[in-house]
Structures are given as structure tokens and as C-alpha cells.
XYZ file of C-alpha atoms in Angstrom:
326
model
C 44.690 -50.031 -1.876
C 46.188 -46.690 -2.866
C 45.177 -47.246 -6.494
C 41.584 -48.023 -5.452
C 41.413 -44.827 -3.378
C 42.718 -42.710 -6.230
C 40.211 -44.280 -8.620
C 37.403 -43.435 -6.170
C 38.615 -39.834 -5.823
C 38.801 -39.438 -9.598
C 35.273 -40.807 -9.951
C 33.892 -38.374 -7.351
C 35.786 -35.491 -8.946
C 34.388 -36.276 -12.390
C 30.886 -36.606 -10.952
C 31.184 -33.178 -9.340
C 32.308 -31.681 -12.647
C 29.355 -33.253 -14.439
C 26.949 -32.009 -11.748
C 28.355 -28.470 -12.007
C 27.939 -28.489 -15.784
C 24.369 -29.800 -15.526
C 23.403 -27.121 -13.001
C 24.948 -24.440 -15.203
C 23.020 -25.719 -18.208
C 19.793 -25.695 -16.215
C 20.445 -22.103 -15.147
C 21.136 -21.072 -18.745
C 18.019 -22.882 -19.939
C 15.778 -21.130 -17.427
C 17.349 -17.687 -17.860
C 15.394 -15.524 -20.256
C 12.276 -17.509 -19.450
C 10.634 -15.104 -16.969
C 7.890 -15.591 -16.001
C 7.743 -19.372 -15.824
C 5.206 -19.627 -12.990
C 2.379 -17.555 -11.453
C 3.096 -14.063 -10.115
C 1.517 -12.546 -7.015
C 0.923 -8.799 -6.752
C 0.339 -7.689 -3.165
C -2.066 -4.795 -2.597
C -1.627 -3.211 0.870
C -5.192 -1.894 0.874
C -8.663 -3.408 1.197
C -10.546 -4.752 -1.837
C -12.713 -2.222 -3.651
C -10.481 0.840 -3.349
C -8.562 2.625 -6.085
C -5.284 0.783 -5.532
C -7.041 -2.571 -5.673
C -8.974 -1.639 -8.819
C -5.868 -0.397 -10.652
C -3.880 -3.484 -9.683
C -6.577 -5.869 -10.895
C -6.803 -3.984 -14.189
C -3.026 -4.310 -14.603
C -3.036 -7.998 -13.648
C -5.724 -8.748 -16.232
C -3.720 -7.253 -19.090
C -0.318 -8.423 -17.840
C -1.518 -12.036 -17.884
C -2.177 -11.743 -21.599
C 1.142 -10.039 -22.322
C 3.303 -12.316 -20.169
C 1.426 -15.562 -20.640
C 1.447 -16.285 -16.903
C -1.221 -16.352 -14.231
C -1.206 -13.311 -11.920
C -2.861 -13.362 -8.515
C -3.810 -10.217 -6.570
C -3.465 -10.566 -2.799
C -4.826 -7.936 -0.394
C -2.731 -7.509 2.770
C -4.104 -4.557 4.710
C -3.025 -2.944 7.953
C -0.432 -0.623 9.412
C -1.318 2.221 7.064
C -0.380 -0.047 4.119
C 3.059 -0.823 5.597
C 2.269 -4.501 6.273
C 1.679 -5.254 2.608
C 4.693 -3.244 1.476
C 6.808 -5.046 4.068
C 5.672 -8.375 2.629
C 6.976 -7.320 -0.778
C 10.271 -6.022 0.641
C 10.943 -9.358 2.375
C 10.004 -11.494 -0.632
C 12.509 -13.470 -2.655
C 14.014 -11.250 -5.354
C 12.951 -13.398 -8.284
C 10.078 -11.323 -9.670
C 7.278 -13.619 -8.545
C 6.139 -11.460 -5.638
C 5.548 -7.821 -6.533
C 3.392 -5.143 -4.975
C 1.280 -2.064 -5.500
C 2.983 0.934 -3.879
C 1.832 4.470 -3.292
C 3.341 7.591 -1.800
C 1.881 7.079 1.669
C 3.665 3.908 2.889
C 6.822 4.636 0.901
C 7.440 8.372 1.254
C 5.372 9.474 4.226
C 4.872 6.771 6.858
C 8.573 5.970 7.529
C 8.995 9.483 8.943
C 6.516 8.794 11.733
C 6.937 5.224 12.939
C 9.071 2.151 12.461
C 8.118 0.282 9.309
C 9.306 -3.230 8.381
C 11.415 -1.989 5.473
C 13.733 0.799 4.366
C 11.934 2.426 1.411
C 15.214 3.707 -0.024
C 17.049 0.368 0.133
C 14.650 -2.571 0.343
C 12.503 -2.049 -2.756
C 12.950 -1.966 -6.512
C 10.561 0.605 -7.993
C 9.533 -0.934 -11.308
C 7.101 1.566 -12.804
C 4.830 4.444 -11.925
C 1.498 4.319 -13.708
C -0.753 6.925 -12.056
C -0.526 10.272 -10.328
C -3.620 11.392 -8.504
C -5.113 14.260 -6.616
C -5.903 13.884 -2.911
C -8.499 16.572 -2.289
C -9.826 17.941 0.966
C -13.479 16.867 0.957
C -16.510 18.066 2.907
C -20.120 16.969 2.637
C -22.117 18.407 -0.214
C -24.263 20.374 2.244
C -21.370 21.495 4.471
C -21.204 25.084 5.683
C -17.533 25.156 4.661
C -17.255 26.668 1.196
C -13.465 26.937 1.003
C -10.336 25.616 2.679
C -9.917 29.022 4.276
C -13.327 28.524 5.946
C -11.938 25.383 7.585
C -8.855 27.242 8.798
C -10.928 30.082 10.238
C -13.171 27.605 12.054
C -10.228 25.605 13.424
C -8.533 28.762 14.743
C -11.714 29.861 16.478
C -12.403 26.362 17.838
C -9.077 24.715 18.788
C -9.199 20.921 18.673
C -12.775 20.730 17.378
C -12.208 20.281 13.646
C -12.576 16.493 13.334
C -11.111 14.995 10.189
C -9.508 11.862 8.745
C -7.625 10.332 5.831
C -7.549 6.896 4.203
C -4.619 5.665 6.300
C -2.529 6.901 9.186
C 0.636 8.920 8.485
C 0.142 8.730 4.756
C 0.874 11.600 2.387
C -2.612 13.210 2.677
C -2.433 12.986 6.485
C 1.092 14.363 6.830
C 0.683 17.124 4.223
C -2.485 18.337 5.945
C -0.908 18.173 9.406
C 1.976 20.229 7.991
C -0.478 22.797 6.589
C -2.203 23.047 9.983
C 1.191 23.418 11.670
C 2.018 26.328 9.372
C -1.348 27.896 10.229
C -0.741 27.400 13.958
C -3.986 25.535 14.538
C -4.934 22.417 16.486
C -7.347 19.883 15.021
C -8.666 16.446 15.967
C -7.535 13.620 13.697
C -9.587 10.411 13.748
C -7.519 7.419 12.495
C -9.149 5.262 9.810
C -7.945 2.425 7.598
C -9.450 3.100 4.196
C -11.328 5.470 1.926
C -14.606 3.575 2.351
C -14.480 4.176 6.105
C -13.569 7.844 5.651
C -16.402 8.435 3.187
C -18.938 6.762 5.478
C -17.785 8.896 8.420
C -17.911 12.060 6.312
C -21.368 11.426 4.894
C -22.627 10.306 8.296
C -21.461 13.510 9.949
C -18.861 11.860 12.211
C -16.109 13.980 10.690
C -16.267 17.399 9.031
C -13.470 16.832 6.557
C -11.747 13.958 4.768
C -8.617 13.891 2.610
C -8.272 11.014 0.133
C -7.631 10.092 -3.478
C -10.730 7.875 -3.924
C -13.192 10.681 -4.577
C -14.564 10.145 -8.087
C -17.949 8.574 -7.336
C -19.110 10.708 -4.398
C -17.852 13.898 -6.057
C -19.725 13.163 -9.280
C -22.863 12.356 -7.278
C -22.656 15.639 -5.390
C -22.344 13.872 -2.043
C -19.079 15.716 -1.333
C -17.354 18.953 -2.337
C -13.629 19.390 -2.936
C -12.045 22.467 -1.347
C -8.315 21.993 -2.007
C -5.774 19.460 -3.248
C -2.636 18.550 -1.296
C -0.406 18.524 -4.380
C 1.612 21.111 -6.232
C -0.173 21.225 -9.604
C -3.866 21.266 -10.454
C -5.243 18.145 -12.109
C -7.805 18.321 -14.935
C -10.806 17.003 -13.017
C -10.197 19.393 -10.099
C -8.950 22.390 -12.051
C -11.205 24.800 -10.152
C -9.761 24.168 -6.676
C -6.438 25.494 -5.302
C -3.476 23.321 -4.374
C -1.556 23.405 -1.113
C 1.389 24.901 -2.981
C -0.760 27.741 -4.337
C -1.912 28.467 -0.804
C 1.684 28.703 0.387
C 2.071 25.402 2.222
C 5.526 23.838 2.226
C 4.659 20.149 1.930
C 2.973 19.253 -1.381
C 3.681 15.564 -2.071
C 2.984 13.773 -5.324
C 0.329 11.104 -4.915
C 1.572 8.260 -7.082
C 0.593 4.651 -7.721
C 3.226 2.240 -8.898
C 4.540 -1.296 -9.059
C 7.517 -2.453 -7.006
C 9.389 -5.544 -5.966
C 12.072 -6.426 -3.449
C 15.567 -5.017 -3.812
C 17.921 -6.899 -6.097
C 15.502 -7.907 -8.841
C 17.253 -9.367 -11.916
C 17.648 -7.115 -14.926
C 15.410 -9.455 -16.935
C 12.521 -8.946 -14.513
C 12.954 -5.167 -14.597
C 13.064 -4.984 -18.388
C 10.087 -7.342 -18.696
C 7.930 -5.124 -16.512
C 9.220 -1.946 -18.194
C 7.856 -3.278 -21.480
C 4.680 -4.673 -19.927
C 3.719 -1.511 -18.045
C 4.558 0.741 -20.981
C 2.172 -1.328 -23.102
C -0.599 -1.439 -20.482
C -0.550 2.276 -19.642
C -0.837 3.160 -23.338
C -3.862 0.902 -23.832
C -7.378 2.270 -24.260
C -8.664 -0.152 -21.611
C -6.309 1.124 -18.913
C -6.863 4.764 -19.838
C -10.607 4.179 -19.423
C -10.051 2.626 -15.971
C -7.929 5.624 -14.974
C -10.606 8.025 -16.186
C -13.291 6.195 -14.200
C -11.150 6.292 -11.038
C -10.016 9.908 -11.513
C -6.404 8.909 -12.001
C -4.009 10.572 -14.404
C -1.913 8.106 -16.406
C 1.717 9.095 -15.886
C 4.016 6.208 -16.785
C 7.618 6.188 -15.611
C 10.008 3.315 -16.241
C 12.160 1.745 -13.541
C 15.054 4.173 -13.776
C 12.910 7.314 -13.691
C 10.534 5.976 -11.042
C 13.376 4.890 -8.752
C 14.947 8.352 -8.977
C 11.606 10.100 -8.372
C 10.801 8.076 -5.242
C 14.233 8.632 -3.714
C 13.903 12.373 -4.350
C 10.418 12.450 -2.751
C 11.704 10.566 0.298
C 14.466 13.134 0.830
C 12.169 16.115 0.295
C 9.556 14.798 2.728
C 12.138 14.181 5.454
C 13.748 17.613 5.119
C 10.437 19.500 5.031
C 9.046 17.740 8.099
C 12.217 18.503 10.029
C 12.133 22.171 9.064
C 8.451 22.559 9.990
C 8.733 20.485 13.186
C 5.467 18.719 12.401
C 4.314 16.801 15.503
C 4.612 13.008 15.336
């Protein structure tokens, strides 16, 4: 009986060894084979906007480079935090990635609870665009400069009605900070996207809108740009002042990038470093950026990760020092 038991134990032991070896071989065989199935890129904004258009342009080229199908999924809501949260909670295998911008990553977490920690829960793979976010008024508006808006708001407390493409995003917070420095009260009307803001602006519901999707209406003369929230002038808006030039403390960088959940394998990171470097240097992508008034500004994972963490810290410290209302 004892001999039979020992024989059974040896058989089980050998089977476990064989199983362990097989699993190890499978892991080795699949390593270095990313991607081996379709990839989903989550866009936290509605279809038709700049973020959606850039992501679809990237997906189209990335499919050819990687040899894998790429699906674009729009998950709107919460000032883009719902879609970003989806990416942060995804399995860290590189098959669920997301479009990220400064608003849900750098700005929004300072104002309400978001379903992720932007400094810990995301891997920032690559930055591909920096953009202006100008203060826009209708083409026939009486306001000829940003100073005109300030003068009006001081003389009419609470009557300057304005909006941005998302609540507590970078354009919203930077402009609230500028108004705080000026000591004025305005009336902010929450909206969920640039299409809604533009319709409200052109329809006369609001007097001023701040957003990065401005190319078409600006070229058509439907709107005028009075200022940009950033720190440096961009080529297509070289004639208008920036918030920094006007002495405002908060001048965030409006960036568009690609991210995934924390803990992505090194192979996934290096694959997308190569892929995004190739795409952003292509004539096709540069043409898309030109059409959407974006400035191609590629950063790889290491540089992009460092930039985002620095922006997060700067935003937090500036808001605290200015005591911007939440």
C-alpha cells in the first residue's frame, strides 16, 4: 500500500513539473508577440471633436504598423474622467489604452473626486500634440480684446456668461484663476463638449467660450480669438496674447497624448514609443494636425511621464496659492 501511495505521489509531482514547464514555454512563446489581438483606444470625448479625430487618425496608421485591429471607443461624461477611469482600471496588458488630455489628468482632480489617481494609476505612453485653447467671442461681438471682457465683468458682476468644453478642465480652471486674480465674478455655464460650446456662443447664449477646437469657426470668421490660456504663442494664433503675457499665474499646457493603466510591460511601452514616433513624423498625421490646429510635439514615454507629473504638481500648488474657488 505504501509503495502504491509513493508511486501516485511521484506521478503527481512529475505531472506538476511538466505542467510548470509547459506554462513557462507558453509564456516565453507569447512574450515579444505584442500585439496578438485587437486593441481598444478609449476616447473620453464625444465623436467628432479634436480628440476623437486625432485618435482615429492614430488608430488608422497604428493598425498598419502593428498588424493588429484597433478599435476606437467613445466613453463620454464626467468632464472626460469616466473614459480616463476606464483606462486606469483596465488590465495592464496593453490592449486597452486611452486618449488623454490635460483637463482630466492635470486639472479635474483638483476639484472633485475622480475614479483614478493621475500620478499613480496611469502609464503615459506618448504625447503627440500641444494645442492652444483660446478665449473666443462671436465674430460680431463688441468685445475686441480680453481686457474688454475684464472691464465688462468688473462693471457687471456675475453677468459675463461663458463656458468651456468640459467642467473643471484646464481651460475652465485657468480662466477661473485669471478671473480670481482680477477680482471679478462671472457666470459659468457647464457644458460637455466643444460642439455644445460653439452652438451656445454662435447662438448668443454665452458671450465667451474657451476651447481647443477652434479651427473651423475661426477660419470662417464666425468667432474671434482674444487670448490663449497657455504660456507661449502658437503659430496660428501668433497675434493674440497669452495668459502668461498678461500676468496670470496659471498657464497650463494643453496636451493630447496616449496612455494606459499603470504597470504596462516594457514591451508594450517600447512598441508604442516606436509606433507613435513613426506616426507623428508622417506627412499624413502632420496634415491632420494642421487641419485641426494642433502642433505636433512628440514626447516618448519617459519624457511624457515626467512632464505630466510636473504639470500635476504645478497646477495643485498654483490653485492653492491663488485660493481659486471650487
